[in-house]
Coordinates of N, CA and C in Angstrom, one line a residue:
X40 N -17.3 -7.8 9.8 CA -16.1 -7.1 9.4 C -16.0 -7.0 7.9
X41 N -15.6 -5.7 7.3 CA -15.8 -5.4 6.3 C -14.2 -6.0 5.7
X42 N -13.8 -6.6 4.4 CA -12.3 -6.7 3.9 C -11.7 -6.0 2.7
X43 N -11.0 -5.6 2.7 CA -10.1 -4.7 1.9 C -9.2 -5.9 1.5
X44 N -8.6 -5.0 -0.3 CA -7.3 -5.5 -0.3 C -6.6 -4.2 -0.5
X45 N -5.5 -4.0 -0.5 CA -4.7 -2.8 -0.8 C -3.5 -3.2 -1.8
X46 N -3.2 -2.1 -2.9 CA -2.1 -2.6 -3.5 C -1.2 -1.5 -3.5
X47 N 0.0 -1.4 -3.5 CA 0.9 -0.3 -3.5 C 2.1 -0.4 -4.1
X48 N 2.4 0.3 -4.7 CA 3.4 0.4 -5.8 C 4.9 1.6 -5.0
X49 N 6.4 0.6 -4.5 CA 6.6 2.2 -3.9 C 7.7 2.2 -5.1
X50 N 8.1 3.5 -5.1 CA 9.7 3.9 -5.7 C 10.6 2.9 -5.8
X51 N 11.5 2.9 -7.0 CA 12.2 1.5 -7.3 C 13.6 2.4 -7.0
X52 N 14.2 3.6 -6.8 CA 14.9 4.1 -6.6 C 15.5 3.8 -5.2
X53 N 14.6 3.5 -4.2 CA 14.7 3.2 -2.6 C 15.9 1.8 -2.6
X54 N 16.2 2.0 -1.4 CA 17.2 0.4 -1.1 C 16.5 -0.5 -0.2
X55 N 16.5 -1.4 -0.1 CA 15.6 -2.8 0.4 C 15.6 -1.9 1.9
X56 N 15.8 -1.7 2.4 CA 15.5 -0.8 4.2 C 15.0 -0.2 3.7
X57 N 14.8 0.7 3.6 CA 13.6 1.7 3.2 C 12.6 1.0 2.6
X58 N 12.3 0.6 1.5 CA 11.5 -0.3 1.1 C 10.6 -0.9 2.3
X59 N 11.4 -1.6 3.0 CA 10.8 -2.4 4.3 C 10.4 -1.6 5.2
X60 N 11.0 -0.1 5.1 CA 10.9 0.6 6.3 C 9.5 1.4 5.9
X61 N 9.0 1.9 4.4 CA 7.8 2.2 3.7 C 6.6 1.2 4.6
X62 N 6.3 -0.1 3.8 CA 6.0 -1.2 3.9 C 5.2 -1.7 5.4
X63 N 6.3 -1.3 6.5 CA 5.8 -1.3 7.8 C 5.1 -0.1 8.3
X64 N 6.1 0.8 7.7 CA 4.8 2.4 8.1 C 3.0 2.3 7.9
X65 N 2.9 1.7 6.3 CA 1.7 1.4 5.9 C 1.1 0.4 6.9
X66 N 1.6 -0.7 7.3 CA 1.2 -1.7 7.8 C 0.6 -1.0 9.4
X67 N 1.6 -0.3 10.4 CA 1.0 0.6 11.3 C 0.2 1.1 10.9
X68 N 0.3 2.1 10.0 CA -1.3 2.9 9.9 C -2.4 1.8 9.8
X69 N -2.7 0.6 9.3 CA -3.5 0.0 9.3 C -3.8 -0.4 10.7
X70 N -2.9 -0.8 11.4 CA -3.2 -1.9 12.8 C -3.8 -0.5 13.9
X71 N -2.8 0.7 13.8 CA -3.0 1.5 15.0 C -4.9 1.9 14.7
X72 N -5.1 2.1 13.2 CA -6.4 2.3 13.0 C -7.7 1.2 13.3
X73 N -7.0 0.4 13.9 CA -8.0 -1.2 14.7 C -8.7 -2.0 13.1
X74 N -7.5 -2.0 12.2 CA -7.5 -2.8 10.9 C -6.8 -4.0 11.7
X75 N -7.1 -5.7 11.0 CA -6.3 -6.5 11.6 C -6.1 -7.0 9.9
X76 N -4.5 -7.0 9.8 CA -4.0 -7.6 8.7 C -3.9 -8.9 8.2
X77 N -4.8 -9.6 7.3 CA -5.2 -10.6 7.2 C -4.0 -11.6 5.9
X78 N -3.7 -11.2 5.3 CA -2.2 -11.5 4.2 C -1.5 -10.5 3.7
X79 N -0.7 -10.1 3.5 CA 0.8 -9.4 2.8 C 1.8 -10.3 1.7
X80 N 1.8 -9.8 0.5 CA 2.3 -9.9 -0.6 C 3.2 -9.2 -1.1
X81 N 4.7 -9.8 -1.1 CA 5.4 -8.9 -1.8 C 5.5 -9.4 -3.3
X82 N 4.8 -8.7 -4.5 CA 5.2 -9.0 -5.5 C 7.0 -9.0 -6.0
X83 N 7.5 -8.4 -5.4 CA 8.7 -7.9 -5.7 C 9.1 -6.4 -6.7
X84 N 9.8 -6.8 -7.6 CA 10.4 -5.3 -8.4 C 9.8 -6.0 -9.9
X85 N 8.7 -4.7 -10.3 CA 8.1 -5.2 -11.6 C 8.4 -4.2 -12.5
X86 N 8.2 -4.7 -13.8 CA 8.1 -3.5 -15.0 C 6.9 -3.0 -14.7
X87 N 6.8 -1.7 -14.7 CA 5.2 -0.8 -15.1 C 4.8 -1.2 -16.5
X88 N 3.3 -0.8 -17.0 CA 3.1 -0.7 -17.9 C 3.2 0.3 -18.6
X89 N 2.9 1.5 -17.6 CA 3.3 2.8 -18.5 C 4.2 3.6 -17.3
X90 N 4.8 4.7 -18.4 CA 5.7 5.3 -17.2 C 4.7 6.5 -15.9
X91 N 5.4 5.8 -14.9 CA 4.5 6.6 -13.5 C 5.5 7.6 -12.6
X92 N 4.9 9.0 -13.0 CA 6.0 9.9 -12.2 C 7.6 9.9 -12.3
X93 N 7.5 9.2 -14.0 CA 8.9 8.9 -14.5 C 9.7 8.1 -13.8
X94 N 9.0 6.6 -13.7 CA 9.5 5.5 -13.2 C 9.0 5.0 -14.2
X95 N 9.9 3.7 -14.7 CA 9.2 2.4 -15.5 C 9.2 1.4 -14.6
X96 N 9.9 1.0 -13.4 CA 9.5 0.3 -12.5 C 8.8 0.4 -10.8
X97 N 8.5 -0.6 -10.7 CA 8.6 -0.7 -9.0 C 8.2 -1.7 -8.3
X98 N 8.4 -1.2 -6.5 CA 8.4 -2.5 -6.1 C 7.1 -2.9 -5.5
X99 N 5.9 -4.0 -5.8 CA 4.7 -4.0 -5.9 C 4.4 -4.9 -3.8
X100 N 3.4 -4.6 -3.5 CA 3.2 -4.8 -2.5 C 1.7 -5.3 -2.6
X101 N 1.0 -6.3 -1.9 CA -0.5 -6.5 -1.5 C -0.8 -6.7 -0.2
X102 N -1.7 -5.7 0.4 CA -1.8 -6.1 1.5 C -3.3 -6.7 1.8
X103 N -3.8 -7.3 3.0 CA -5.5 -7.7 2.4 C -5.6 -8.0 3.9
X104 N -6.9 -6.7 4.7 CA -7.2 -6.4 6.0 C -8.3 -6.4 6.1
X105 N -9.4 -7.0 7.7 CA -10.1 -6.6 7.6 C -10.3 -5.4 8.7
X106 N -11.5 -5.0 9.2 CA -11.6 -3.6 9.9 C -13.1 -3.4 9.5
X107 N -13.8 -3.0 11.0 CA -15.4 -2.7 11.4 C -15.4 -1.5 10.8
X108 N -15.0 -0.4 11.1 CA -15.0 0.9 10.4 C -14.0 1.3 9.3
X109 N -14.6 2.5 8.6 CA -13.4 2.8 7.6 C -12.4 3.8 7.5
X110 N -12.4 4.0 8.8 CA -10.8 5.3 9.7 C -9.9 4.6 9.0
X111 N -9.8 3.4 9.0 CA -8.2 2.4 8.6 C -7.9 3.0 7.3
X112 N -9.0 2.8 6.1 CA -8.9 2.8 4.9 C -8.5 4.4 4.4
X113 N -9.6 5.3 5.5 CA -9.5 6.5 4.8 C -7.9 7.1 5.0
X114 N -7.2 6.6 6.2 CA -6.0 7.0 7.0 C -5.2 6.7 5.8
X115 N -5.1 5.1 5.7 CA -4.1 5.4 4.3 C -4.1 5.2 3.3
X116 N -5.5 5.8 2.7 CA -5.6 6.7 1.4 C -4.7 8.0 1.4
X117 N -4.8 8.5 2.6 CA -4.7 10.2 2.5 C -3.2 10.1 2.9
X118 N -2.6 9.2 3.6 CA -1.3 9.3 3.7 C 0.1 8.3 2.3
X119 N -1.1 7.8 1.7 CA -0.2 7.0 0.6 C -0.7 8.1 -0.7
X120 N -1.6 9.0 -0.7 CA -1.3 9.9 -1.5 C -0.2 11.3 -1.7
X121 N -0.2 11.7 -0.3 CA 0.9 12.5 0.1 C 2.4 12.1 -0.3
X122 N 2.2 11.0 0.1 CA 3.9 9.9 0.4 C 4.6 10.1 -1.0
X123 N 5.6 10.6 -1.3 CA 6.5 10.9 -2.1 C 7.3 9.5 -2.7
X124 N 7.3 8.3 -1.7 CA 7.7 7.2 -1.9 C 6.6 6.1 -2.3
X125 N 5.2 6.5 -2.7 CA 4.2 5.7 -3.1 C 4.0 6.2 -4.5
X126 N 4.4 5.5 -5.4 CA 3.9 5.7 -6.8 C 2.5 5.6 -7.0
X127 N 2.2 4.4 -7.1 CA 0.3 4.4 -6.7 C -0.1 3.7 -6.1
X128 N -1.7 3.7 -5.5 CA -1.9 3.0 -4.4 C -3.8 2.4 -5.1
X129 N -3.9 1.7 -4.9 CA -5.5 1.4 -4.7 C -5.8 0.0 -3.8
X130 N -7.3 1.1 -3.3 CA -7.6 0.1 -2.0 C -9.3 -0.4 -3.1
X131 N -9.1 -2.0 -2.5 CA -10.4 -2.2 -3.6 C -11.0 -3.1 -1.9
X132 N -12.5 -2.9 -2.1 CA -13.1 -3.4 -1.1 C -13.6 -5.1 -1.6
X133 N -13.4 -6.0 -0.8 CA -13.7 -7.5 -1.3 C -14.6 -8.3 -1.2
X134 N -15.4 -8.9 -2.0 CA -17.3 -9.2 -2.2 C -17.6 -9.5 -0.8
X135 N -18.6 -9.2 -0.7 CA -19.2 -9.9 0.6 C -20.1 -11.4 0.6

């Protein structure tokens, strides 16, 4: 099994349900994709370092999964880029 971590940054404008309701969407896309989620991190509500899409904050997320194929990872790349409520996202793959 290959491991991922993923980090995600969503909108600081959102209210704690949404936020959570973000958070779980991501998390489905991982599991329906036969990813199994190995830890989840909420950093909480951070300063940026630079302004992102005219936010100076937001609320930071870590997720860290593994998964045999890479459907999981490509699935929510392409839907955490679209997502209007993801500031930014990067998935980093973890040493073997």
């Amino acid at each position: 099994m290959k491991k991922y971590e993923v980090m995600f940054i969503v909108k600081p404008t959102l209210s704690e349900e949404e936020v959570n309701a973000v958070l779980n969407k991501y998390k489905k896309v991982l599991t329906d994709n036969k990813a199994s989620i190995t830890g989840e991190t909420d950093m909480g509500q951070r300063e940026l370092a630079y302004e992102i899409k005219k936010f100076k904050s937001g609320h930071y997320f870590v997720l860290n999964f593994e998964t045999e194929n890479e459907n999981s990872v490509n699935e929510f790349n392409r839907l955490a880029t679209i997502d209007a409520d993801i500031v930014r996202h990067l998935i980093t793959k973890v040493g073997e």
